[in-house]
Structure formats: C-alpha cells, structure tokens
Short mmCIF file of C-alpha atoms in Angstrom, two decimals:
data_model
loop_
_atom_site.label_atom_id
_atom_site.label_comp_id
_atom_site.label_asym_id
_atom_site.label_seq_id
_atom_site.Cartn_x
_atom_site.Cartn_y
_atom_site.Cartn_z
CA MET A 101 55.85 23.04 -4.09
CA LEU A 102 57.58 19.62 -3.75
CA LYS A 103 58.09 20.05 -0.04
CA ALA A 104 54.49 20.88 0.49
CA LEU A 105 53.36 17.86 -1.47
CA LEU A 106 55.78 15.58 0.58
CA SER A 107 54.32 17.06 3.84
CA LEU A 108 50.72 16.37 2.57
CA LEU A 109 51.70 12.89 1.58
CA PHE A 110 53.00 12.11 5.10
CA VAL A 111 49.83 13.47 6.71
CA LEU A 112 47.63 11.45 4.34
CA LEU A 113 49.67 8.29 5.03
CA CYS A 114 49.16 8.95 8.81
CA GLY A 115 45.48 9.09 8.16
CA VAL A 116 43.28 7.73 10.86
CA THR A 117 46.18 7.19 13.36
CA CYS A 118 47.02 10.93 13.48
CA THR A 119 43.39 11.95 13.81
CA ALA A 120 42.84 9.46 16.66
CA ALA A 121 45.96 10.65 18.48
CA GLY A 122 45.01 14.31 18.04
CA ASN A 123 41.54 13.70 19.61
CA SER A 124 42.93 11.88 22.60
CA ASP A 125 45.11 12.93 25.54
CA TYR A 126 48.60 12.60 24.03
CA ILE A 127 50.98 12.60 27.05
CA ILE A 128 54.80 13.10 26.81
CA ASN A 129 57.18 12.59 29.75
CA ILE A 130 60.00 15.06 30.16
CA PRO A 131 62.80 13.93 32.49
CA GLU A 132 61.94 15.33 36.02
CA SER A 133 65.26 17.12 36.30
CA LEU A 134 64.15 19.61 33.63
CA GLU A 135 60.71 20.57 35.16
CA ASN A 136 61.88 23.95 36.54
CA SER A 137 64.51 24.77 33.97
CA THR A 138 64.52 27.03 30.91
CA ASP A 139 65.49 24.02 28.88
CA ASN A 140 62.03 22.55 29.56
CA ALA A 141 60.31 25.36 27.53
CA ASP A 142 62.75 24.74 24.64
CA VAL A 143 61.99 20.98 24.63
CA GLN A 144 58.24 21.79 24.63
CA PHE A 145 58.58 24.26 21.82
CA ILE A 146 60.25 21.62 19.54
CA LEU A 147 57.74 18.88 20.43
CA ASN A 148 54.63 21.26 20.13
CA GLN A 149 55.84 22.32 16.59
CA ALA A 150 56.55 18.84 15.51
CA TYR A 151 53.38 17.28 16.78
CA GLY A 152 51.32 20.31 15.81
CA LYS A 153 52.09 19.56 12.14
CA LEU A 154 50.24 16.30 12.69
CA GLY A 155 47.24 17.81 14.46
CA ILE A 156 48.31 16.70 18.01
CA THR A 157 48.61 19.05 21.06
CA PRO A 158 50.69 17.15 23.65
CA ARG A 159 50.46 17.36 27.40
CA TYR A 160 53.53 16.97 29.53
CA VAL A 161 54.37 15.22 32.84
CA TYR A 162 57.64 14.92 34.73
CA LEU A 163 58.24 11.33 35.99
CA PRO A 164 61.19 9.48 37.28
CA THR A 165 62.54 6.89 34.79
CA PRO A 166 61.18 3.75 36.51
CA ARG A 167 57.59 5.15 36.60
CA SER A 168 57.81 6.69 33.04
CA LYS A 169 58.98 3.37 31.78
CA ARG A 170 56.02 1.57 33.38
CA TYR A 171 53.57 4.17 32.17
CA LEU A 172 54.84 4.05 28.60
CA GLU A 173 54.72 0.26 28.52
CA SER A 174 51.13 0.32 29.91
CA GLY A 175 49.92 3.06 27.63
CA GLU A 176 49.28 5.70 30.34
CA ILE A 177 51.74 7.94 28.55
CA GLN A 178 52.49 8.02 24.79
CA ALA A 179 55.99 9.29 24.45
CA GLU A 180 59.38 10.06 26.10
CA ALA A 181 60.66 13.51 25.15
CA PHE A 182 64.27 12.22 24.93
CA ARG A 183 66.33 9.38 26.18
CA THR A 184 69.82 8.00 25.38
CA LYS A 185 69.61 4.88 23.24
CA GLU A 186 71.04 2.90 26.02
CA VAL A 187 68.09 3.78 28.29
CA GLY A 188 65.33 4.24 25.68
CA ASP A 189 65.89 0.87 24.16
CA THR A 190 65.05 -0.83 27.52
CA PHE A 191 61.42 0.54 27.28
CA ASN A 192 59.34 -2.48 26.08
CA GLY A 193 56.95 -1.66 23.23
CA ALA A 194 58.66 1.65 22.55
CA THR A 195 59.93 2.88 19.15
CA GLN A 196 62.87 5.21 18.66
CA VAL A 197 62.06 8.03 16.27
CA ALA A 198 65.06 7.65 13.92
CA ILE A 199 66.52 11.19 14.08
CA GLU A 200 68.73 12.63 16.69
CA PHE A 201 66.72 14.88 18.97
CA ALA A 202 69.72 16.50 20.54
CA LYS A 203 73.27 15.85 21.75
CA THR A 204 74.48 16.35 25.18
CA ARG A 205 77.72 16.40 27.18
CA VAL A 206 78.58 15.49 30.71
CA ALA A 207 80.43 17.81 33.18
CA VAL A 208 82.00 17.55 36.58
CA ILE A 209 81.11 20.51 38.79
CA CYS A 210 83.18 21.42 41.83
CA THR A 211 83.94 24.25 44.32
CA GLN A 212 87.72 23.76 44.04
CA PRO A 213 89.51 23.26 40.64
CA LYS A 214 91.57 20.30 41.93
CA LEU A 215 88.30 18.37 42.65
CA CYS A 216 86.98 18.56 39.09
CA GLU A 217 89.04 15.53 38.15
CA VAL A 218 87.77 12.11 37.23
CA ASP A 219 89.54 10.06 39.86
CA SER A 220 88.62 6.84 41.78
CA ILE A 221 89.69 8.36 45.14
CA LEU A 222 87.01 11.16 44.77
CA HIS A 223 83.33 10.91 45.61
CA TYR A 224 80.68 12.17 43.21
CA ALA A 225 76.88 12.75 43.31
CA LEU A 226 74.46 12.58 40.44
CA PHE A 227 70.79 13.26 40.04
CA SER A 228 68.81 10.05 40.50
CA GLY A 229 66.91 10.56 37.20
CA PHE A 230 70.22 10.51 35.29
CA GLU A 231 69.90 6.81 34.30
CA ARG A 232 72.88 6.96 31.91
CA GLY A 233 75.02 8.15 34.88
CA ILE A 234 75.03 4.68 36.37
CA SER A 235 77.01 3.22 33.47
CA ILE A 236 79.14 6.26 33.24
CA CYS A 237 80.31 5.80 36.85
CA ASP A 238 80.91 2.11 36.06
CA GLU A 239 82.94 2.92 32.89
CA LEU A 240 85.04 5.49 34.63
CA ASP A 241 85.35 3.32 37.83
CA ILE A 242 84.43 6.13 40.22
CA GLN A 243 82.35 6.30 43.42
CA CYS A 244 78.91 7.73 42.81
CA GLU A 245 75.90 8.49 44.89
CA PHE A 246 72.49 9.13 43.35
CA VAL A 247 70.31 11.88 44.87
CA ASN A 248 66.67 12.65 44.18
CA SER A 249 66.52 16.52 44.33
CA ALA A 250 68.48 19.50 43.07
CA THR A 251 68.46 20.92 46.53
CA ALA A 252 70.13 17.89 47.98
CA LEU A 253 72.77 17.88 45.32
CA ALA A 254 73.65 21.52 46.02
CA LYS A 255 73.80 20.97 49.71
CA MET A 256 76.11 17.97 49.32
CA LEU A 257 78.47 19.96 47.20
CA ASP A 258 78.45 22.91 49.63
CA THR A 259 78.98 20.78 52.74
CA GLN A 260 81.72 18.61 50.92
CA ILE A 261 79.73 15.45 51.54
CA VAL A 262 80.93 14.84 47.90
CA ASP A 263 83.86 16.19 46.08
CA ALA A 264 81.89 17.03 42.94
CA ILE A 265 78.67 16.48 41.02
CA ILE A 266 78.32 15.05 37.58
CA ILE A 267 75.68 16.42 35.40
CA THR A 268 74.58 17.38 31.91
CA PRO A 269 74.16 21.12 30.99
CA ALA A 270 70.31 20.89 30.74
CA GLY A 271 68.92 21.66 34.17
CA MET A 272 72.37 22.57 35.56
CA ALA A 273 71.44 26.11 36.48
CA GLU A 274 68.69 24.91 38.94
CA ILE A 275 71.21 23.10 41.04
CA LEU A 276 74.12 25.65 40.80
CA CYS A 277 71.92 28.54 41.71
CA GLN A 278 71.09 26.73 44.99
CA CYS A 279 74.69 26.39 46.03
CA ALA A 280 76.18 28.63 48.69
CA ALA A 281 79.46 29.03 46.81
CA THR A 282 79.78 31.98 44.49
CA ASP A 283 82.47 30.60 42.36
CA LEU A 284 82.03 27.19 40.82
CA TYR A 285 84.13 25.24 38.28
CA TYR A 286 83.47 22.66 35.67
CA ARG A 287 85.31 20.29 33.34
CA PHE A 288 83.59 18.36 30.61
CA ILE A 289 84.30 14.59 30.60
CA SER A 290 85.77 14.32 27.11
CA GLU A 291 85.05 10.57 26.88
CA VAL A 292 81.29 11.15 27.20
CA GLU A 293 79.04 12.62 24.54
CA MET A 294 75.55 11.40 24.25
CA PRO A 295 73.00 11.56 21.35
CA LEU A 296 69.41 11.78 22.60
CA PHE A 297 66.31 10.29 20.82
CA HIS A 298 62.53 10.80 21.05
CA TYR A 299 60.69 7.58 21.92
CA ILE A 300 56.96 6.82 21.24
CA ARG A 301 54.72 3.85 21.93
CA ALA A 302 55.10 1.31 19.07
CA GLY A 303 52.25 1.62 16.64
CA ASP A 304 51.51 2.68 13.14
CA ILE A 305 54.57 2.90 10.94
CA ALA A 306 53.06 5.65 8.85
CA PHE A 307 52.58 7.74 11.93
CA THR A 308 56.12 7.14 13.11
CA ARG A 309 57.53 8.17 9.67
CA ALA A 310 55.34 11.36 9.72
CA LEU A 311 56.53 12.23 13.07
CA GLU A 312 60.13 11.70 12.05
CA LYS A 313 59.68 14.00 8.99
CA SER A 314 57.95 16.60 11.13
CA LEU A 315 60.60 16.48 13.93
CA SER A 316 63.39 16.72 11.41
CA ASP A 317 61.92 19.76 9.82
CA VAL A 318 61.40 21.61 13.16
CA LEU A 319 64.88 20.76 14.34
CA ARG A 320 66.43 21.94 11.11
CA GLN A 321 64.45 25.19 11.32
CA ASN A 322 65.49 25.79 14.92
CA PRO A 323 69.25 24.66 15.02
CA ASP A 324 70.06 26.55 18.25
CA LYS A 325 66.86 25.90 20.23
CA LEU A 326 68.36 23.05 22.19
CA SER A 327 71.78 24.45 22.69
CA GLY A 328 71.21 24.21 26.43
CA PHE A 329 72.01 20.49 26.10
CA VAL A 330 75.59 21.13 25.16
CA ASN A 331 76.47 24.55 26.53
CA VAL A 332 76.85 25.31 30.23
CA PRO A 333 74.32 28.00 31.41
CA ASP A 334 74.91 31.59 32.33
CA ILE A 335 74.30 31.71 36.11
CA SER A 336 75.14 35.31 36.68
CA ALA A 337 71.51 36.19 37.24
CA CYS A 338 71.77 34.22 40.65
CA GLN A 339 75.03 35.91 41.44
CA LYS A 340 77.12 32.87 40.61
CA ARG A 341 80.14 32.52 38.39
CA LEU A 342 81.03 29.23 36.52
CA TYR A 343 84.57 28.77 35.31
CA LYS A 344 85.81 26.28 32.80
CA ILE A 345 88.92 24.22 33.67
CA ASN A 346 90.84 23.03 30.60
#
C-alpha cells in the first residue's frame, strides 16, 4: 500500500511536465555501436518500462557522440540512454539521473593470446563512438586508432593492421562475428570499470525525481537484464569461440 502511495505521489508531483512529455515525441539516443546488438533490446526494455510508468513512450535513435551531444543541447533529442559520467557531464544543459543505470568493463580482444596484453609497443583499435576510450588510451599510455564501423574493426584485427581491439562487452558480438578467425581471446583490463548513467535534458526537478524512482524500481525488478554490459557474449551461434586469458 505504501509503495503504491509513493508511486502515485511521484506521478502527481510530476504533474503537467509528465503529461506534456508523454504527448510529445520523446527521443532517446542509444550509442550507435549497440544498434544491431541484442543489448539494444535490453536497454530499450528497461527504458520503456521506466518511462511507461510516467506515461511516456520513447522513440530511439542511434547517433555518434558529437551529434547526440549537439542534439541534446538543442532539444532535438530529450535523453541519452547511458553515458559514463566523464562523457555525460560534458553535455551542456543535461541532468544525470542519480542512479547507476549499469556498470561495464573493458576488454582487450586478440587473435593470439600474447597480443591481449596492455603494452605501449602494441597497437590497438577502438570503436569511434567509444568516447571514454580516448582517456583510457591516455591513462594506459598505449597507441590507439579509432574506427567508425564494426566491419572495419573486424578487418583490422584479421589483417593484423592492429594487434588487438579494445571494447566493452555490449555490442561485442557484432564485431567478433565478422572476424575471419574462429578462435578469439580476451582479457579484461582490471584497472577499468565504468558506471553508466542515464542523462536527460535539464528541466523540472519533480520529473527528474519521478524518473529516478521509476528507473530504480525497474532495474531492481530486472537485476540481470543488462548483464550484457559486464559479461562477454556467447558467439558460438556464428561459429566462433572466445577464450578468457587470466
């Protein structure tokens, strides 16, 4: 009974703001690397459930970071599905929803175990939409090249243009399934673990708090829904094997 009353109170506090948002085109950007991944559906499920409690049905787009930042600041989109704090806090006029959306890890993927090291003599490729990757490469003092497609990343790994690729688990399968190699290896970079947060355009405080409560409830009710952000995918369906290096 108390839980129902609290939920009703949040909706009432949200008032006109929620109604207006629900009657307009509420657009959320999901990082473009997830567009063709199974993780995309899981992210949409969580957000659809959370916003649905507030009477909002979101629409989704997949934009590179510079464009999504510009669109959020201009009001052409209303939210970012998730960003690291380091990246999200650079969006002018954006508010971080104060609950951790997910946590992710970073892995080195290679075709030979000896190349899954973090070493300044090796050459790495990263997806260009992985904004946090820029600072990771700086912090680890390694040579990195940023590439704008999963196909290009797979080809660079196959042809040994790079020694390895650096990537988070979400969206990993799309790249690895395009590799010619059957056996692939990975090692998590132990120094890197990243909390992710949902960002919205700054606005009504009551709406932000209502969304925080709603999102918190949905994440608690679906604790394993975003497990693809921390666990490497099973790629056996595309006849590949992924081995962990300790």
